[in-house]
Amino acid sequence: MRVKGTVVITLKTGEKALILLTENKTEQTKLYHHLAIDAYQFKTELSEEEPNIKYISAGFKSDDDEIIWDDDYIAVPNWYDKN
């Protein structure tokens, strides 16, 4: 899995989500699964370095340059919850 870019979006609730972009739908699915199950260290570091990011997800750019992502967002732990 290779991350080819990132996009930060603002949700309707006002919270921010970081979308990690991959090459295609297959890679997006793999990355989303990894983020949901195995990326504890990444989520921990993200919560410390970018406390405004509340969620993460995976996406990709279509052939028409449209960004498509999984809107079942993965929560990033609050940095202060870990202390």
mmCIF file as gemmi writes it, N, C-alpha and C atoms, coordinates in Angstrom:
data_model
loop_
_atom_site.group_PDB
_atom_site.id
_atom_site.type_symbol
_atom_site.label_atom_id
_atom_site.label_alt_id
_atom_site.label_comp_id
_atom_site.label_asym_id
_atom_site.label_entity_id
_atom_site.label_seq_id
_atom_site.pdbx_PDB_ins_code
_atom_site.Cartn_x
_atom_site.Cartn_y
_atom_site.Cartn_z
_atom_site.occupancy
_atom_site.B_iso_or_equiv
_atom_site.pdbx_formal_charge
_atom_site.auth_seq_id
_atom_site.auth_asym_id
_atom_site.pdbx_PDB_model_num
ATOM 1 N N . MET Axp A 1 ? 0.834 -1.178 0 1 0 ? 1 A 1
ATOM 2 C CA . MET Axp A 1 ? 0 0 0 1 0 ? 1 A 1
ATOM 3 C C . MET Axp A 1 ? 0.88 1.242 0 1 0 ? 1 A 1
ATOM 4 N N . ARG Axp A 2 ? 0.578 2.125 -0.885 1 0 ? 2 A 1
ATOM 5 C CA . ARG Axp A 2 ? 1.31 3.385 -0.95 1 0 ? 2 A 1
ATOM 6 C C . ARG Axp A 2 ? 0.315 4.531 -0.845 1 0 ? 2 A 1
ATOM 7 N N . VAL Axp A 3 ? 0.622 5.464 0.025 1 0 ? 3 A 1
ATOM 8 C CA . VAL Axp A 3 ? -0.2 6.662 0.138 1 0 ? 3 A 1
ATOM 9 C C . VAL Axp A 3 ? 0.335 7.662 -0.871 1 0 ? 3 A 1
ATOM 10 N N . LYS Axp A 4 ? -0.545 8.123 -1.759 1 0 ? 4 A 1
ATOM 11 C CA . LYS Axp A 4 ? -0.14 9.024 -2.831 1 0 ? 4 A 1
ATOM 12 C C . LYS Axp A 4 ? -0.487 10.473 -2.55 1 0 ? 4 A 1
ATOM 13 N N . GLY Axp A 5 ? -1.195 10.708 -1.454 1 0 ? 5 A 1
ATOM 14 C CA . GLY Axp A 5 ? -1.568 12.073 -1.1 1 0 ? 5 A 1
ATOM 15 C C . GLY Axp A 5 ? -2.533 12.063 0.066 1 0 ? 5 A 1
ATOM 16 N N . THR Axp A 6 ? -2.861 13.255 0.515 1 0 ? 6 A 1
ATOM 17 C CA . THR Axp A 6 ? -3.809 13.399 1.614 1 0 ? 6 A 1
ATOM 18 C C . THR Axp A 6 ? -4.735 14.568 1.339 1 0 ? 6 A 1
ATOM 19 N N . VAL Axp A 7 ? -5.902 14.497 1.954 1 0 ? 7 A 1
ATOM 20 C CA . VAL Axp A 7 ? -6.874 15.582 1.889 1 0 ? 7 A 1
ATOM 21 C C . VAL Axp A 7 ? -7.494 15.698 3.273 1 0 ? 7 A 1
ATOM 22 N N . VAL Axp A 8 ? -7.634 16.912 3.762 1 0 ? 8 A 1
ATOM 23 C CA . VAL Axp A 8 ? -8.345 17.14 5.015 1 0 ? 8 A 1
ATOM 24 C C . VAL Axp A 8 ? -9.694 17.733 4.653 1 0 ? 8 A 1
ATOM 25 N N . ILE Axp A 9 ? -10.75 17.091 5.152 1 0 ? 9 A 1
ATOM 26 C CA . ILE Axp A 9 ? -12.103 17.587 4.881 1 0 ? 9 A 1
ATOM 27 C C . ILE Axp A 9 ? -12.758 17.979 6.204 1 0 ? 9 A 1
ATOM 28 N N . THR Axp A 10 ? -13.714 18.872 6.101 1 0 ? 10 A 1
ATOM 29 C CA . THR Axp A 10 ? -14.497 19.263 7.262 1 0 ? 10 A 1
ATOM 30 C C . THR Axp A 10 ? -15.866 18.598 7.134 1 0 ? 10 A 1
ATOM 31 N N . LEU Axp A 11 ? -16.227 17.835 8.152 1 0 ? 11 A 1
ATOM 32 C CA . LEU Axp A 11 ? -17.508 17.14 8.16 1 0 ? 11 A 1
ATOM 33 C C . LEU Axp A 11 ? -18.638 18.108 8.505 1 0 ? 11 A 1
ATOM 34 N N . LYS Axp A 12 ? -19.867 17.686 8.303 1 0 ? 12 A 1
ATOM 35 C CA . LYS Axp A 12 ? -21.021 18.53 8.62 1 0 ? 12 A 1
ATOM 36 C C . LYS Axp A 12 ? -21.039 18.94 10.091 1 0 ? 12 A 1
ATOM 37 N N . THR Axp A 13 ? -20.437 18.124 10.936 1 0 ? 13 A 1
ATOM 38 C CA . THR Axp A 13 ? -20.374 18.414 12.375 1 0 ? 13 A 1
ATOM 39 C C . THR Axp A 13 ? -19.321 19.466 12.709 1 0 ? 13 A 1
ATOM 40 N N . GLY Axp A 14 ? -18.486 19.827 11.721 1 0 ? 14 A 1
ATOM 41 C CA . GLY Axp A 14 ? -17.402 20.778 11.94 1 0 ? 14 A 1
ATOM 42 C C . GLY Axp A 14 ? -16.083 20.108 12.268 1 0 ? 14 A 1
ATOM 43 N N . GLU Axp A 15 ? -16.104 18.805 12.52 1 0 ? 15 A 1
ATOM 44 C CA . GLU Axp A 15 ? -14.873 18.079 12.833 1 0 ? 15 A 1
ATOM 45 C C . GLU Axp A 15 ? -14.1 17.81 11.547 1 0 ? 15 A 1
ATOM 46 N N . LYS Axp A 16 ? -12.806 17.624 11.689 1 0 ? 16 A 1
ATOM 47 C CA . LYS Axp A 16 ? -11.942 17.407 10.528 1 0 ? 16 A 1
ATOM 48 C C . LYS Axp A 16 ? -11.584 15.932 10.395 1 0 ? 16 A 1
ATOM 49 N N . ALA Axp A 17 ? -11.487 15.497 9.139 1 0 ? 17 A 1
ATOM 50 C CA . ALA Axp A 17 ? -11.092 14.124 8.826 1 0 ? 17 A 1
ATOM 51 C C . ALA Axp A 17 ? -9.937 14.16 7.829 1 0 ? 17 A 1
ATOM 52 N N . LEU Axp A 18 ? -8.948 13.313 8.08 1 0 ? 18 A 1
ATOM 53 C CA . LEU Axp A 18 ? -7.803 13.169 7.185 1 0 ? 18 A 1
ATOM 54 C C . LEU Axp A 18 ? -8.074 11.972 6.282 1 0 ? 18 A 1
ATOM 55 N N . ILE Axp A 19 ? -8.073 12.203 4.979 1 0 ? 19 A 1
ATOM 56 C CA . ILE Axp A 19 ? -8.284 11.142 4.005 1 0 ? 19 A 1
ATOM 57 C C . ILE Axp A 19 ? -6.941 10.829 3.357 1 0 ? 19 A 1
ATOM 58 N N . LEU Axp A 20 ? -6.487 9.587 3.504 1 0 ? 20 A 1
ATOM 59 C CA . LEU Axp A 20 ? -5.237 9.143 2.884 1 0 ? 20 A 1
ATOM 60 C C . LEU Axp A 20 ? -5.575 8.553 1.525 1 0 ? 20 A 1
ATOM 61 N N . LEU Axp A 21 ? -4.935 9.062 0.475 1 0 ? 21 A 1
ATOM 62 C CA . LEU Axp A 21 ? -5.259 8.66 -0.894 1 0 ? 21 A 1
ATOM 63 C C . LEU Axp A 21 ? -4.308 7.587 -1.406 1 0 ? 21 A 1
ATOM 64 N N . THR Axp A 22 ? -4.878 6.573 -2.037 1 0 ? 22 A 1
ATOM 65 C CA . THR Axp A 22 ? -4.115 5.484 -2.642 1 0 ? 22 A 1
ATOM 66 C C . THR Axp A 22 ? -4.279 5.53 -4.151 1 0 ? 22 A 1
ATOM 67 N N . GLU Axp A 23 ? -3.724 4.513 -4.821 1 0 ? 23 A 1
ATOM 68 C CA . GLU Axp A 23 ? -3.754 4.485 -6.283 1 0 ? 23 A 1
ATOM 69 C C . GLU Axp A 23 ? -5.1 4.08 -6.865 1 0 ? 23 A 1
ATOM 70 N N . ASN Axp A 24 ? -5.831 3.2 -6.169 1 0 ? 24 A 1
ATOM 71 C CA . ASN Axp A 24 ? -7.075 2.679 -6.734 1 0 ? 24 A 1
ATOM 72 C C . ASN Axp A 24 ? -7.981 2.122 -5.634 1 0 ? 24 A 1
ATOM 73 N N . LYS Axp A 25 ? -9.146 1.648 -6.024 1 0 ? 25 A 1
ATOM 74 C CA . LYS Axp A 25 ? -10.135 1.14 -5.077 1 0 ? 25 A 1
ATOM 75 C C . LYS Axp A 25 ? -9.612 -0.059 -4.286 1 0 ? 25 A 1
ATOM 76 N N . THR Axp A 26 ? -8.886 -0.958 -4.918 1 0 ? 26 A 1
ATOM 77 C CA . THR Axp A 26 ? -8.35 -2.134 -4.236 1 0 ? 26 A 1
ATOM 78 C C . THR Axp A 26 ? -7.389 -1.721 -3.129 1 0 ? 26 A 1
ATOM 79 N N . GLU Axp A 27 ? -6.49 -0.801 -3.435 1 0 ? 27 A 1
ATOM 80 C CA . GLU Axp A 27 ? -5.54 -0.316 -2.44 1 0 ? 27 A 1
ATOM 81 C C . GLU Axp A 27 ? -6.25 0.472 -1.34 1 0 ? 27 A 1
ATOM 82 N N . GLN Axp A 28 ? -7.293 1.205 -1.718 1 0 ? 28 A 1
ATOM 83 C CA . GLN Axp A 28 ? -8.076 1.933 -0.725 1 0 ? 28 A 1
ATOM 84 C C . GLN Axp A 28 ? -8.674 0.968 0.294 1 0 ? 28 A 1
ATOM 85 N N . THR Axp A 29 ? -9.236 -0.118 -0.166 1 0 ? 29 A 1
ATOM 86 C CA . THR Axp A 29 ? -9.836 -1.109 0.721 1 0 ? 29 A 1
ATOM 87 C C . THR Axp A 29 ? -8.803 -1.695 1.667 1 0 ? 29 A 1
ATOM 88 N N . LYS Axp A 30 ? -7.632 -2.023 1.139 1 0 ? 30 A 1
ATOM 89 C CA . LYS Axp A 30 ? -6.55 -2.557 1.974 1 0 ? 30 A 1
ATOM 90 C C . LYS Axp A 30 ? -6.12 -1.55 3.037 1 0 ? 30 A 1
ATOM 91 N N . LEU Axp A 31 ? -5.942 -0.297 2.623 1 0 ? 31 A 1
ATOM 92 C CA . LEU Axp A 31 ? -5.5 0.734 3.557 1 0 ? 31 A 1
ATOM 93 C C . LEU Axp A 31 ? -6.559 0.993 4.626 1 0 ? 31 A 1
ATOM 94 N N . TYR Axp A 32 ? -7.81 1.065 4.232 1 0 ? 32 A 1
ATOM 95 C CA . TYR Axp A 32 ? -8.876 1.295 5.209 1 0 ? 32 A 1
ATOM 96 C C . TYR Axp A 32 ? -8.871 0.187 6.265 1 0 ? 32 A 1
ATOM 97 N N . HIS Axp A 33 ? -8.753 -1.044 5.831 1 0 ? 33 A 1
ATOM 98 C CA . HIS Axp A 33 ? -8.716 -2.171 6.769 1 0 ? 33 A 1
ATOM 99 C C . HIS Axp A 33 ? -7.522 -2.036 7.718 1 0 ? 33 A 1
ATOM 100 N N . HIS Axp A 34 ? -6.374 -1.672 7.168 1 0 ? 34 A 1
ATOM 101 C CA . HIS Axp A 34 ? -5.175 -1.486 7.993 1 0 ? 34 A 1
ATOM 102 C C . HIS Axp A 34 ? -5.382 -0.364 9.013 1 0 ? 34 A 1
ATOM 103 N N . LEU Axp A 35 ? -5.954 0.74 8.586 1 0 ? 35 A 1
ATOM 104 C CA . LEU Axp A 35 ? -6.196 1.859 9.495 1 0 ? 35 A 1
ATOM 105 C C . LEU Axp A 35 ? -7.17 1.476 10.601 1 0 ? 35 A 1
ATOM 106 N N . ALA Axp A 36 ? -8.168 0.697 10.253 1 0 ? 36 A 1
ATOM 107 C CA . ALA Axp A 36 ? -9.185 0.31 11.233 1 0 ? 36 A 1
ATOM 108 C C . ALA Axp A 36 ? -8.654 -0.693 12.246 1 0 ? 36 A 1
ATOM 109 N N . ILE Axp A 37 ? -7.775 -1.591 11.832 1 0 ? 37 A 1
ATOM 110 C CA . ILE Axp A 37 ? -7.349 -2.706 12.684 1 0 ? 37 A 1
ATOM 111 C C . ILE Axp A 37 ? -5.959 -2.497 13.291 1 0 ? 37 A 1
ATOM 112 N N . ASP Axp A 38 ? -4.988 -2.099 12.495 1 0 ? 38 A 1
ATOM 113 C CA . ASP Axp A 38 ? -3.582 -2.199 12.898 1 0 ? 38 A 1
ATOM 114 C C . ASP Axp A 38 ? -2.82 -0.888 13.091 1 0 ? 38 A 1
ATOM 115 N N . ALA Axp A 39 ? -3.393 0.235 12.845 1 0 ? 39 A 1
ATOM 116 C CA . ALA Axp A 39 ? -2.618 1.479 12.784 1 0 ? 39 A 1
ATOM 117 C C . ALA Axp A 39 ? -2.626 2.262 14.097 1 0 ? 39 A 1
ATOM 118 N N . TYR Axp A 40 ? -2.513 1.583 15.224 1 0 ? 40 A 1
ATOM 119 C CA . TYR Axp A 40 ? -2.562 2.252 16.523 1 0 ? 40 A 1
ATOM 120 C C . TYR Axp A 40 ? -1.476 3.327 16.651 1 0 ? 40 A 1
ATOM 121 N N . GLN Axp A 41 ? -0.249 2.987 16.287 1 0 ? 41 A 1
ATOM 122 C CA . GLN Axp A 41 ? 0.862 3.938 16.414 1 0 ? 41 A 1
ATOM 123 C C . GLN Axp A 41 ? 0.621 5.175 15.545 1 0 ? 41 A 1
ATOM 124 N N . PHE Axp A 42 ? 0.147 4.974 14.331 1 0 ? 42 A 1
ATOM 125 C CA . PHE Axp A 42 ? -0.14 6.089 13.434 1 0 ? 42 A 1
ATOM 126 C C . PHE Axp A 42 ? -1.212 6.995 14.04 1 0 ? 42 A 1
ATOM 127 N N . LYS Axp A 43 ? -2.293 6.402 14.53 1 0 ? 43 A 1
ATOM 128 C CA . LYS Axp A 43 ? -3.382 7.183 15.117 1 0 ? 43 A 1
ATOM 129 C C . LYS Axp A 43 ? -2.915 7.922 16.371 1 0 ? 43 A 1
ATOM 130 N N . THR Axp A 44 ? -2.063 7.291 17.154 1 0 ? 44 A 1
ATOM 131 C CA . THR Axp A 44 ? -1.534 7.934 18.351 1 0 ? 44 A 1
ATOM 132 C C . THR Axp A 44 ? -0.685 9.149 17.984 1 0 ? 44 A 1
ATOM 133 N N . GLU Axp A 45 ? 0.221 8.986 17.042 1 0 ? 45 A 1
ATOM 134 C CA . GLU Axp A 45 ? 1.073 10.1 16.619 1 0 ? 45 A 1
ATOM 135 C C . GLU Axp A 45 ? 0.254 11.211 15.981 1 0 ? 45 A 1
ATOM 136 N N . LEU Axp A 46 ? -0.741 10.845 15.201 1 0 ? 46 A 1
ATOM 137 C CA . LEU Axp A 46 ? -1.602 11.845 14.566 1 0 ? 46 A 1
ATOM 138 C C . LEU Axp A 46 ? -2.336 12.655 15.626 1 0 ? 46 A 1
ATOM 139 N N . SER Axp A 47 ? -2.827 12.002 16.654 1 0 ? 47 A 1
ATOM 140 C CA . SER Axp A 47 ? -3.568 12.714 17.697 1 0 ? 47 A 1
ATOM 141 C C . SER Axp A 47 ? -2.666 13.698 18.453 1 0 ? 47 A 1
ATOM 142 N N . GLU Axp A 48 ? -1.393 13.382 18.56 1 0 ? 48 A 1
ATOM 143 C CA . GLU Axp A 48 ? -0.46 14.278 19.248 1 0 ? 48 A 1
ATOM 144 C C . GLU Axp A 48 ? -0.02 15.434 18.354 1 0 ? 48 A 1
ATOM 145 N N . GLU Axp A 49 ? 0.227 15.147 17.084 1 0 ? 49 A 1
ATOM 146 C CA . GLU Axp A 49 ? 0.751 16.155 16.166 1 0 ? 49 A 1
ATOM 147 C C . GLU Axp A 49 ? -0.333 17.035 15.553 1 0 ? 49 A 1
ATOM 148 N N . GLU Axp A 50 ? -1.498 16.49 15.342 1 0 ? 50 A 1
ATOM 149 C CA . GLU Axp A 50 ? -2.606 17.22 14.715 1 0 ? 50 A 1
ATOM 150 C C . GLU Axp A 50 ? -3.886 16.994 15.513 1 0 ? 50 A 1
ATOM 151 N N . PRO Axp A 51 ? -4.001 17.6 16.692 1 0 ? 51 A 1
ATOM 152 C CA . PRO Axp A 51 ? -5.152 17.321 17.555 1 0 ? 51 A 1
ATOM 153 C C . PRO Axp A 51 ? -6.502 17.743 16.964 1 0 ? 51 A 1
ATOM 154 N N . ASN Axp A 52 ? -6.51 18.555 15.907 1 0 ? 52 A 1
ATOM 155 C CA . ASN Axp A 52 ? -7.776 18.951 15.283 1 0 ? 52 A 1
ATOM 156 C C . ASN Axp A 52 ? -8.354 17.861 14.388 1 0 ? 52 A 1
ATOM 157 N N . ILE Axp A 53 ? -7.536 16.884 14.009 1 0 ? 53 A 1
ATOM 158 C CA . ILE Axp A 53 ? -8.019 15.778 13.182 1 0 ? 53 A 1
ATOM 159 C C . ILE Axp A 53 ? -8.708 14.778 14.097 1 0 ? 53 A 1
ATOM 160 N N . LYS Axp A 54 ? -9.985 14.562 13.885 1 0 ? 54 A 1
ATOM 161 C CA . LYS Axp A 54 ? -10.763 13.662 14.745 1 0 ? 54 A 1
ATOM 162 C C . LYS Axp A 54 ? -10.999 12.295 14.11 1 0 ? 54 A 1
ATOM 163 N N . TYR Axp A 55 ? -10.875 12.218 12.772 1 0 ? 55 A 1
ATOM 164 C CA . TYR Axp A 55 ? -11.159 10.975 12.064 1 0 ? 55 A 1
ATOM 165 C C . TYR Axp A 55 ? -10.163 10.778 10.928 1 0 ? 55 A 1
ATOM 166 N N . ILE Axp A 56 ? -10.02 9.525 10.5 1 0 ? 56 A 1
ATOM 167 C CA . ILE Axp A 56 ? -9.23 9.206 9.316 1 0 ? 56 A 1
ATOM 168 C C . ILE Axp A 56 ? -10.028 8.249 8.444 1 0 ? 56 A 1
ATOM 169 N N . SER Axp A 57 ? -9.637 8.189 7.185 1 0 ? 57 A 1
ATOM 170 C CA . SER Axp A 57 ? -10.226 7.236 6.251 1 0 ? 57 A 1
ATOM 171 C C . SER Axp A 57 ? -9.285 7.1 5.06 1 0 ? 57 A 1
ATOM 172 N N . ALA Axp A 58 ? -9.659 6.235 4.146 1 0 ? 58 A 1
ATOM 173 C CA . ALA Axp A 58 ? -8.859 6.009 2.934 1 0 ? 58 A 1
ATOM 174 C C . ALA Axp A 58 ? -9.699 6.325 1.713 1 0 ? 58 A 1
ATOM 175 N N . GLY Axp A 59 ? -9.032 6.775 0.668 1 0 ? 59 A 1
ATOM 176 C CA . GLY Axp A 59 ? -9.713 7.11 -0.57 1 0 ? 59 A 1
ATOM 177 C C . GLY Axp A 59 ? -8.778 6.973 -1.75 1 0 ? 59 A 1
ATOM 178 N N . PHE Axp A 60 ? -9.27 7.372 -2.905 1 0 ? 60 A 1
ATOM 179 C CA . PHE Axp A 60 ? -8.462 7.365 -4.126 1 0 ? 60 A 1
ATOM 180 C C . PHE Axp A 60 ? -9.05 8.378 -5.1 1 0 ? 60 A 1
ATOM 181 N N . LYS Axp A 61 ? -8.26 8.736 -6.107 1 0 ? 61 A 1
ATOM 182 C CA . LYS Axp A 61 ? -8.74 9.622 -7.169 1 0 ? 61 A 1
ATOM 183 C C . LYS Axp A 61 ? -9.198 8.768 -8.336 1 0 ? 61 A 1
ATOM 184 N N . SER Axp A 62 ? -10.401 9.043 -8.828 1 0 ? 62 A 1
ATOM 185 C CA . SER Axp A 62 ? -10.919 8.312 -9.977 1 0 ? 62 A 1
ATOM 186 C C . SER Axp A 62 ? -10.217 8.8 -11.245 1 0 ? 62 A 1
ATOM 187 N N . ASP Axp A 63 ? -10.523 8.156 -12.355 1 0 ? 63 A 1
ATOM 188 C CA . ASP Axp A 63 ? -9.943 8.569 -13.636 1 0 ? 63 A 1
ATOM 189 C C . ASP Axp A 63 ? -10.341 9.996 -14.002 1 0 ? 63 A 1
ATOM 190 N N . ASP Axp A 64 ? -11.445 10.474 -13.417 1 0 ? 64 A 1
ATOM 191 C CA . ASP Axp A 64 ? -11.919 11.837 -13.663 1 0 ? 64 A 1
ATOM 192 C C . ASP Axp A 64 ? -11.397 12.826 -12.624 1 0 ? 64 A 1
ATOM 193 N N . ASP Axp A 65 ? -10.402 12.412 -11.833 1 0 ? 65 A 1
ATOM 194 C CA . ASP Axp A 65 ? -9.811 13.22 -10.756 1 0 ? 65 A 1
ATOM 195 C C . ASP Axp A 65 ? -10.791 13.531 -9.627 1 0 ? 65 A 1
ATOM 196 N N . GLU Axp A 66 ? -11.838 12.739 -9.513 1 0 ? 66 A 1
ATOM 197 C CA . GLU Axp A 66 ? -12.774 12.879 -8.4 1 0 ? 66 A 1
ATOM 198 C C . GLU Axp A 66 ? -12.228 12.073 -7.224 1 0 ? 66 A 1
ATOM 199 N N . ILE Axp A 67 ? -12.231 12.672 -6.042 1 0 ? 67 A 1
ATOM 200 C CA . ILE Axp A 67 ? -11.763 11.966 -4.85 1 0 ? 67 A 1
ATOM 201 C C . ILE Axp A 67 ? -12.926 11.175 -4.267 1 0 ? 67 A 1
ATOM 202 N N . ILE Axp A 68 ? -12.706 9.878 -4.124 1 0 ? 68 A 1
ATOM 203 C CA . ILE Axp A 68 ? -13.709 8.964 -3.582 1 0 ? 68 A 1
ATOM 204 C C . ILE Axp A 68 ? -13.118 8.36 -2.32 1 0 ? 68 A 1
ATOM 205 N N . TRP Axp A 69 ? -13.883 8.378 -1.214 1 0 ? 69 A 1
ATOM 206 C CA . TRP Axp A 69 ? -13.367 7.833 0.024 1 0 ? 69 A 1
ATOM 207 C C . TRP Axp A 69 ? -14.46 7.093 0.779 1 0 ? 69 A 1
ATOM 208 N N . ASP Axp A 70 ? -14.024 6.308 1.757 1 0 ? 70 A 1
ATOM 209 C CA . ASP Axp A 70 ? -14.936 5.561 2.616 1 0 ? 70 A 1
ATOM 210 C C . ASP Axp A 70 ? -15.422 6.515 3.695 1 0 ? 70 A 1
ATOM 211 N N . ASP Axp A 71 ? -16.743 6.739 3.757 1 0 ? 71 A 1
ATOM 212 C CA . ASP Axp A 71 ? -17.256 7.689 4.736 1 0 ? 71 A 1
ATOM 213 C C . ASP Axp A 71 ? -17.655 7.032 6.063 1 0 ? 71 A 1
ATOM 214 N N . ASP Axp A 72 ? -17.192 5.818 6.275 1 0 ? 72 A 1
ATOM 215 C CA . ASP Axp A 72 ? -17.302 5.177 7.581 1 0 ? 72 A 1
ATOM 216 C C . ASP Axp A 72 ? -16.003 5.518 8.313 1 0 ? 72 A 1
ATOM 217 N N . TYR Axp A 73 ? -15.951 6.707 8.889 1 0 ? 73 A 1
ATOM 218 C CA . TYR Axp A 73 ? -14.721 7.27 9.422 1 0 ? 73 A 1
ATOM 219 C C . TYR Axp A 73 ? -14.218 6.508 10.65 1 0 ? 73 A 1
ATOM 220 N N . ILE Axp A 74 ? -12.901 6.465 10.782 1 0 ? 74 A 1
ATOM 221 C CA . ILE Axp A 74 ? -12.232 5.81 11.899 1 0 ? 74 A 1
ATOM 222 C C . ILE Axp A 74 ? -11.815 6.906 12.878 1 0 ? 74 A 1
ATOM 223 N N . ALA Axp A 75 ? -12.247 6.776 14.117 1 0 ? 75 A 1
ATOM 224 C CA . ALA Axp A 75 ? -11.938 7.796 15.124 1 0 ? 75 A 1
ATOM 225 C C . ALA Axp A 75 ? -10.462 7.765 15.495 1 0 ? 75 A 1
ATOM 226 N N . VAL Axp A 76 ? -9.912 8.957 15.667 1 0 ? 76 A 1
ATOM 227 C CA . VAL Axp A 76 ? -8.545 9.111 16.164 1 0 ? 76 A 1
ATOM 228 C C . VAL Axp A 76 ? -8.669 9.405 17.655 1 0 ? 76 A 1
ATOM 229 N N . PRO Axp A 77 ? -7.912 8.693 18.508 1 0 ? 77 A 1
ATOM 230 C CA . PRO Axp A 77 ? -8.044 8.954 19.952 1 0 ? 77 A 1
ATOM 231 C C . PRO Axp A 77 ? -7.589 10.353 20.315 1 0 ? 77 A 1
ATOM 232 N N . ASN Axp A 78 ? -8.214 10.937 21.308 1 0 ? 78 A 1
ATOM 233 C CA . ASN Axp A 78 ? -7.756 12.238 21.802 1 0 ? 78 A 1
ATOM 234 C C . ASN Axp A 78 ? -6.433 12.056 22.508 1 0 ? 78 A 1
ATOM 235 N N . TRP Axp A 79 ? -5.497 12.963 22.29 1 0 ? 79 A 1
ATOM 236 C CA . TRP Axp A 79 ? -4.17 12.828 22.895 1 0 ? 79 A 1
ATOM 237 C C . TRP Axp A 79 ? -4.26 12.804 24.415 1 0 ? 79 A 1
ATOM 238 N N . TYR Axp A 80 ? -5.199 13.536 24.979 1 0 ? 80 A 1
ATOM 239 C CA . TYR Axp A 80 ? -5.285 13.61 26.441 1 0 ? 80 A 1
ATOM 240 C C . TYR Axp A 80 ? -5.919 12.356 27.043 1 0 ? 80 A 1
ATOM 241 N N . ASP Axp A 81 ? -6.586 11.543 26.255 1 0 ? 81 A 1
ATOM 242 C CA . ASP Axp A 81 ? -7.153 10.29 26.752 1 0 ? 81 A 1
ATOM 243 C C . ASP Axp A 81 ? -6.077 9.244 27.001 1 0 ? 81 A 1
ATOM 244 N N . LYS Axp A 82 ? -4.895 9.438 26.441 1 0 ? 82 A 1
ATOM 245 C CA . LYS Axp A 82 ? -3.83 8.442 26.562 1 0 ? 82 A 1
ATOM 246 C C . LYS Axp A 82 ? -2.951 8.657 27.79 1 0 ? 82 A 1
ATOM 247 N N . ASN Axp A 83 ? -3.144 9.766 28.477 1 0 ? 83 A 1
ATOM 248 C CA . ASN Axp A 83 ? -2.295 10.067 29.644 1 0 ? 83 A 1
ATOM 249 C C . ASN Axp A 83 ? -2.927 9.581 30.918 1 0 ? 83 A 1
